[in-house]
């Protein structure tokens, strides 16, 4: 065999081996995991004394309001109450509403996870969700791990980060909300107005631009 082809073959083998040995700055799977963000469930509970008539004294009420405030984000907090006598339910919902917890986020139940305290009163279990959005790579890193037909990391990461920062309740990233009752009359009325060409226009302010163009701001 001629020495030159032999040398060329050896060099090609060395280049191929070195190319296969290159380790990317960040493994593809790790990069994708970091591209998603994390949603954590934050749980807590406390006992609230309630008498047989369903009344809560002033000191206990103030303490409960402080506990709820310290738990954080009352608008996205859900409360499950165990051991509540029927006479106390209205007052408990009012207490939670005063703390900023929507009445629709309050439920009552005596399942084992929400067992009532042995000393009396009621146990209030709290839960809210907290999102930690991904820390996206910079544009200079756009070519990192570009080894297959997956999404480009900065683009997919920015989409996830924007969604997680804009969502009203991080719980929505885990489970959807139950639809409210339908209003058939309202929906039928909208169809009837559309068919009669009587749809109400959007409220807008207009300004005339150059060359007769009309600019609309809605």
CSV table of C-alpha atoms in Angstrom, one decimal:
chain,number,residue,atom,x,y,z
A,1,UNK,CA,0.0,0.0,0.0
A,2,UNK,CA,1.3,3.5,-0.9
A,3,UNK,CA,2.3,5.4,2.3
A,4,UNK,CA,0.3,8.5,1.4
A,5,UNK,CA,-3.1,6.9,1.3
A,6,UNK,CA,-2.2,5.1,4.6
A,7,UNK,CA,-1.4,8.4,6.3
A,8,UNK,CA,-4.6,9.9,5.0
A,9,UNK,CA,-6.6,7.0,6.4
A,10,UNK,CA,-5.0,7.4,9.8
A,11,UNK,CA,-5.6,11.1,9.9
A,12,UNK,CA,-9.2,10.6,8.9
A,13,UNK,CA,-9.7,8.1,11.7
A,14,UNK,CA,-8.1,10.4,14.2
A,15,UNK,CA,-10.4,13.3,13.1
A,16,UNK,CA,-13.5,11.1,13.3
A,17,UNK,CA,-12.6,9.9,16.8
A,18,UNK,CA,-11.9,13.4,18.1
A,19,UNK,CA,-15.2,14.6,16.6
A,20,UNK,CA,-17.1,11.8,18.4
A,21,UNK,CA,-15.3,12.6,21.7
A,22,UNK,CA,-16.5,16.2,21.7
A,23,UNK,CA,-18.8,16.9,24.7
A,24,UNK,CA,-21.4,19.7,24.2
A,25,UNK,CA,-21.3,22.5,26.7
A,26,UNK,CA,-24.7,21.3,28.0
A,27,UNK,CA,-26.3,17.9,27.4
A,28,UNK,CA,-29.4,18.1,25.3
A,29,UNK,CA,-31.7,16.5,27.8
A,30,UNK,CA,-30.5,18.7,30.6
A,31,UNK,CA,-31.0,21.7,28.5
A,32,UNK,CA,-34.6,20.7,27.7
A,33,UNK,CA,-35.4,20.1,31.3
A,34,UNK,CA,-34.1,23.6,32.2
A,35,UNK,CA,-36.1,25.0,29.4
A,36,UNK,CA,-39.5,24.1,31.0
A,37,UNK,CA,-39.6,25.7,34.4
A,38,UNK,CA,-41.0,24.3,37.6
A,39,UNK,CA,-44.4,24.5,39.3
A,40,UNK,CA,-44.5,23.6,43.0
A,41,UNK,CA,-47.5,23.1,45.2
A,42,UNK,CA,-47.2,25.0,48.5
A,43,UNK,CA,-49.3,23.3,51.3
A,44,UNK,CA,-50.1,24.5,54.8
A,45,UNK,CA,-52.8,24.1,57.5
A,46,UNK,CA,-53.9,25.5,60.8
A,47,UNK,CA,-56.5,25.0,63.5
A,48,UNK,CA,-59.2,27.6,64.1
A,49,UNK,CA,-61.3,27.4,67.3
A,50,UNK,CA,-65.0,27.7,66.6
A,51,UNK,CA,-67.7,27.4,69.3
A,52,UNK,CA,-70.8,25.2,69.0
A,53,UNK,CA,-72.8,28.1,67.5
A,54,UNK,CA,-70.2,28.6,64.8
A,55,UNK,CA,-68.8,31.8,66.3
A,56,UNK,CA,-65.1,32.9,66.1
A,57,UNK,CA,-63.8,35.2,68.8
A,58,UNK,CA,-61.9,38.4,67.7
A,59,UNK,CA,-58.4,37.2,68.8
A,60,UNK,CA,-58.7,33.9,66.9
A,61,UNK,CA,-60.1,35.7,63.8
A,62,UNK,CA,-57.2,38.1,63.8
A,63,UNK,CA,-54.7,35.3,64.2
A,64,UNK,CA,-56.3,33.4,61.3
A,65,UNK,CA,-56.1,36.5,59.1
A,66,UNK,CA,-52.4,36.9,59.9
A,67,UNK,CA,-51.8,33.2,59.1
A,68,UNK,CA,-53.6,33.5,55.7
A,69,UNK,CA,-51.6,36.7,54.9
A,70,UNK,CA,-48.3,35.0,55.7
A,71,UNK,CA,-49.2,32.0,53.4
A,72,UNK,CA,-49.1,34.3,50.4
A,73,UNK,CA,-51.1,35.1,47.2
A,74,UNK,CA,-54.6,34.8,48.7
A,75,UNK,CA,-56.2,35.2,45.3
A,76,UNK,CA,-54.6,31.9,44.2
A,77,UNK,CA,-55.0,30.1,47.5
A,78,UNK,CA,-57.5,27.2,47.9
A,79,UNK,CA,-58.8,26.2,51.3
A,80,UNK,CA,-60.4,23.0,52.4
A,81,UNK,CA,-62.1,23.0,55.8
A,82,UNK,CA,-62.7,19.9,57.9
A,83,UNK,CA,-64.9,19.5,61.0
A,84,UNK,CA,-66.9,22.7,60.4
A,85,UNK,CA,-70.4,22.7,61.9
A,86,UNK,CA,-73.1,23.9,59.5
A,87,UNK,CA,-73.6,27.0,61.6
A,88,UNK,CA,-70.0,28.0,61.1
A,89,UNK,CA,-69.7,27.6,57.3
A,90,UNK,CA,-71.0,31.0,56.3
A,91,UNK,CA,-68.7,32.8,58.8
A,92,UNK,CA,-65.7,30.7,57.7
A,93,UNK,CA,-66.3,31.6,54.0
A,94,UNK,CA,-66.6,35.3,55.1
A,95,UNK,CA,-63.3,35.1,57.1
A,96,UNK,CA,-61.4,33.6,54.1
A,97,UNK,CA,-63.0,36.3,51.8
A,98,UNK,CA,-61.8,39.0,54.1
A,99,UNK,CA,-58.3,37.5,53.7
A,100,UNK,CA,-58.6,37.7,49.9
A,101,UNK,CA,-59.4,34.0,49.2
A,102,UNK,CA,-62.2,33.8,46.6
A,103,UNK,CA,-65.4,32.0,47.9
A,104,UNK,CA,-65.1,29.7,44.9
A,105,UNK,CA,-61.8,28.4,46.2
A,106,UNK,CA,-63.3,27.3,49.5
A,107,UNK,CA,-64.6,23.7,50.1
A,108,UNK,CA,-65.7,21.6,53.0
A,109,UNK,CA,-64.9,17.9,53.6
A,110,UNK,CA,-64.0,15.4,56.2
A,111,UNK,CA,-61.7,13.2,54.2
A,112,UNK,CA,-58.6,11.8,56.1
A,113,UNK,CA,-56.3,14.4,54.5
A,114,UNK,CA,-58.4,17.1,56.0
A,115,UNK,CA,-59.3,15.5,59.4
A,116,UNK,CA,-60.7,17.7,62.1
A,117,UNK,CA,-58.6,18.5,65.2
A,118,UNK,CA,-59.3,16.3,68.2
A,119,UNK,CA,-59.4,19.4,70.4
A,120,UNK,CA,-62.4,20.9,68.6
A,121,UNK,CA,-62.6,23.8,66.2
A,122,UNK,CA,-61.9,23.3,62.5
A,123,UNK,CA,-58.8,22.5,60.5
A,124,UNK,CA,-58.2,24.6,57.4
A,125,UNK,CA,-55.9,23.1,54.8
A,126,UNK,CA,-54.4,25.6,52.4
A,127,UNK,CA,-52.8,25.1,49.0
A,128,UNK,CA,-51.4,27.4,46.3
A,129,UNK,CA,-49.0,26.9,43.4
A,130,UNK,CA,-45.8,28.7,42.7
A,131,UNK,CA,-44.0,28.8,39.4
A,132,UNK,CA,-40.2,29.2,38.9
A,133,UNK,CA,-39.8,30.1,35.2
A,134,UNK,CA,-36.7,28.9,33.3
A,135,UNK,CA,-33.6,31.1,33.1
A,136,UNK,CA,-33.2,31.2,29.3
A,137,UNK,CA,-29.9,31.1,27.5
A,138,UNK,CA,-28.7,34.1,25.6
A,139,UNK,CA,-28.8,34.4,21.9
A,140,UNK,CA,-25.1,33.6,21.4
A,141,UNK,CA,-25.9,30.1,22.7
A,142,UNK,CA,-28.5,29.4,20.0
A,143,UNK,CA,-26.3,26.8,18.3
A,144,UNK,CA,-25.6,24.8,21.5
A,145,UNK,CA,-26.9,21.2,21.4
A,146,UNK,CA,-28.3,21.8,17.9
A,147,UNK,CA,-27.9,18.1,17.1
A,148,UNK,CA,-31.4,17.1,16.1
A,149,UNK,CA,-34.7,18.4,14.9
A,150,UNK,CA,-35.7,19.7,18.3
A,151,UNK,CA,-36.8,23.3,19.2
A,152,UNK,CA,-34.1,25.9,19.4
A,153,UNK,CA,-33.5,26.4,23.1
A,154,UNK,CA,-33.8,30.2,23.4
A,155,UNK,CA,-37.0,30.3,21.4
A,156,UNK,CA,-38.8,27.6,23.2
A,157,UNK,CA,-37.5,28.8,26.5
A,158,UNK,CA,-38.8,32.4,25.9
A,159,UNK,CA,-42.2,31.1,25.0
A,160,UNK,CA,-42.4,29.0,28.2
A,161,UNK,CA,-41.0,31.8,30.4
A,162,UNK,CA,-43.5,34.4,29.0
A,163,UNK,CA,-46.5,32.0,29.6
A,164,UNK,CA,-45.4,31.2,33.2
A,165,UNK,CA,-44.9,34.9,34.0
A,166,UNK,CA,-48.3,35.9,32.6
A,167,UNK,CA,-50.5,33.1,33.9
A,168,UNK,CA,-53.0,34.4,36.5
A,169,UNK,CA,-52.8,31.3,38.7
A,170,UNK,CA,-49.8,28.9,38.4
A,171,UNK,CA,-52.2,26.1,39.2
A,172,UNK,CA,-53.6,26.6,35.6
A,173,UNK,CA,-50.3,25.2,34.4
A,174,UNK,CA,-51.0,21.9,36.2
A,175,UNK,CA,-54.8,21.4,35.9
A,176,UNK,CA,-57.5,23.4,34.0
A,177,UNK,CA,-60.4,25.1,35.6
A,178,UNK,CA,-64.0,23.8,35.6
A,179,UNK,CA,-66.2,25.7,33.1
A,180,UNK,CA,-69.0,27.7,34.6
A,181,UNK,CA,-72.7,27.2,33.7
A,182,UNK,CA,-73.6,28.1,30.1
A,183,UNK,CA,-76.0,31.0,29.3
A,184,UNK,CA,-78.0,29.7,26.4
A,185,UNK,CA,-80.1,32.8,26.0
A,186,UNK,CA,-77.0,35.0,25.7
A,187,UNK,CA,-75.3,32.8,23.2
A,188,UNK,CA,-78.4,32.5,21.1
A,189,UNK,CA,-78.8,36.2,21.1
A,190,UNK,CA,-75.3,36.7,19.8
A,191,UNK,CA,-76.0,34.4,16.9
A,192,UNK,CA,-79.2,36.2,16.2
A,193,UNK,CA,-77.5,39.6,16.1
A,194,UNK,CA,-74.8,38.2,13.8
A,195,UNK,CA,-77.4,36.8,11.4
A,196,UNK,CA,-79.3,40.1,11.4
A,197,UNK,CA,-76.0,42.0,10.8
A,198,UNK,CA,-76.6,44.0,14.1
A,199,UNK,CA,-73.3,43.1,15.8
A,200,UNK,CA,-72.2,45.9,18.2
A,201,UNK,CA,-68.9,47.4,17.0
A,202,UNK,CA,-65.8,47.6,19.1
A,203,UNK,CA,-65.2,50.9,20.9
A,204,UNK,CA,-62.3,52.6,19.1
A,205,UNK,CA,-60.6,55.9,18.6
A,206,UNK,CA,-59.6,56.7,15.1
A,207,UNK,CA,-57.1,59.0,13.5
A,208,UNK,CA,-56.5,59.7,9.9
A,209,UNK,CA,-53.0,59.0,8.7
A,210,UNK,CA,-51.3,60.0,5.5
A,211,UNK,CA,-52.7,59.2,2.0
A,212,UNK,CA,-56.2,58.7,3.4
A,213,UNK,CA,-55.3,55.7,5.6
A,214,UNK,CA,-57.4,55.3,8.7
A,215,UNK,CA,-55.7,54.1,11.9
A,216,UNK,CA,-57.8,52.4,14.5
A,217,UNK,CA,-56.8,51.9,18.1
A,218,UNK,CA,-59.0,49.4,19.9
